[in-house]
Amino acid sequence: MKPQFIELTLGSYIISHGYNSKNKEMLEPIPSGNFSKKIIPVDRIKSISDKYILTDYVDGRWIYWEYEEDYNAVKKLLL
C-alpha cells in the first residue's frame, strides 16, 4: 500500500505563478538559509528530479521544493 504522506527535508523553493502571454513560466524564487523537515501529501506530488520535488500549491500554482534526501531514497518512498 502506498503511503499517503512522506517526510522530506526541504529548503529553498520556487513558486510557479503560471505562464505569461509569451508562454514563459513566471517563477518566484524564495531562498532559504536552512532545510527543515516537512510532511508532504503524496497526492500533491507532480514529479521529482535530482534536486527538486514539484508539488501543487494554492490557487492552481505549483511549487518546486529543493530537497536534501537522495533521489533514489525518495523514489523508493513513492513507488
Short mmCIF file of C-alpha atoms in Angstrom, two decimals:
data_model
loop_
_atom_site.label_atom_id
_atom_site.label_comp_id
_atom_site.label_asym_id
_atom_site.label_seq_id
_atom_site.Cartn_x
_atom_site.Cartn_y
_atom_site.Cartn_z
CA MET A 1 0.00 0.00 0.00
CA LYS A 2 1.37 3.41 -0.99
CA PRO A 3 1.84 5.99 1.77
CA GLN A 4 -0.50 8.99 1.91
CA PHE A 5 2.27 11.26 3.24
CA ILE A 6 6.06 11.31 3.14
CA GLU A 7 8.52 13.25 5.28
CA LEU A 8 11.23 15.19 3.45
CA THR A 9 13.85 17.76 4.41
CA LEU A 10 13.04 20.83 2.32
CA GLY A 11 14.87 24.10 1.77
CA SER A 12 14.58 26.87 -0.82
CA TYR A 13 11.67 26.79 -3.22
CA ILE A 14 10.36 28.36 -6.42
CA ILE A 15 6.69 29.26 -6.87
CA SER A 16 5.31 28.92 -10.40
CA HIS A 17 2.59 31.52 -10.98
CA GLY A 18 1.62 30.14 -14.39
CA TYR A 19 2.59 31.46 -17.81
CA ASN A 20 2.66 34.93 -19.35
CA SER A 21 1.31 35.96 -22.78
CA LYS A 22 4.57 34.74 -24.40
CA ASN A 23 4.12 31.29 -22.82
CA LYS A 24 7.07 31.86 -20.45
CA GLU A 25 6.72 30.40 -16.97
CA MET A 26 6.53 33.09 -14.27
CA LEU A 27 8.74 31.96 -11.38
CA GLU A 28 9.28 33.48 -7.93
CA PRO A 29 12.38 32.09 -6.16
CA ILE A 30 12.18 32.00 -2.34
CA PRO A 31 15.67 31.40 -0.90
CA SER A 32 16.06 29.71 2.47
CA GLY A 33 19.17 29.60 4.57
CA ASN A 34 18.38 26.18 6.00
CA PHE A 35 16.47 22.96 5.46
CA SER A 36 13.64 21.70 7.66
CA LYS A 37 11.53 18.55 7.81
CA LYS A 38 8.05 18.72 6.31
CA ILE A 39 5.24 16.22 5.77
CA ILE A 40 4.09 16.19 2.11
CA PRO A 41 0.80 14.64 0.91
CA VAL A 42 1.77 12.19 -1.83
CA ASP A 43 -1.24 13.13 -3.96
CA ARG A 44 0.15 16.69 -4.31
CA ILE A 45 3.45 15.49 -5.84
CA LYS A 46 3.70 16.00 -9.61
CA SER A 47 7.32 14.94 -10.22
CA ILE A 48 10.78 14.65 -8.70
CA SER A 49 14.25 15.35 -10.09
CA ASP A 50 17.72 15.06 -8.57
CA LYS A 51 17.28 18.45 -6.88
CA TYR A 52 13.58 19.39 -6.81
CA ILE A 53 10.21 17.93 -5.95
CA LEU A 54 7.30 19.59 -7.78
CA THR A 55 4.02 19.85 -5.87
CA ASP A 56 0.63 21.52 -6.17
CA TYR A 57 0.35 24.83 -4.36
CA VAL A 58 -2.60 27.19 -3.78
CA ASP A 59 -4.79 28.75 -6.47
CA GLY A 60 -3.56 26.46 -9.26
CA ARG A 61 0.10 27.30 -8.70
CA TRP A 62 2.95 24.82 -8.46
CA ILE A 63 5.95 24.88 -6.16
CA TYR A 64 9.43 23.45 -6.78
CA TRP A 65 10.98 22.45 -3.42
CA GLU A 66 14.70 21.82 -3.05
CA TYR A 67 15.13 18.65 -1.00
CA GLU A 68 18.06 17.20 0.93
CA GLU A 69 17.42 13.46 0.62
CA ASP A 70 18.93 11.21 -2.02
CA TYR A 71 16.83 10.92 -5.21
CA ASN A 72 16.74 7.10 -5.05
CA ALA A 73 15.60 7.17 -1.41
CA VAL A 74 12.70 9.49 -2.32
CA LYS A 75 11.85 7.34 -5.32
CA LYS A 76 11.65 4.26 -3.05
CA LEU A 77 9.25 6.09 -0.74
CA LEU A 78 6.92 6.85 -3.65
CA LEU A 79 6.97 3.53 -5.53
#
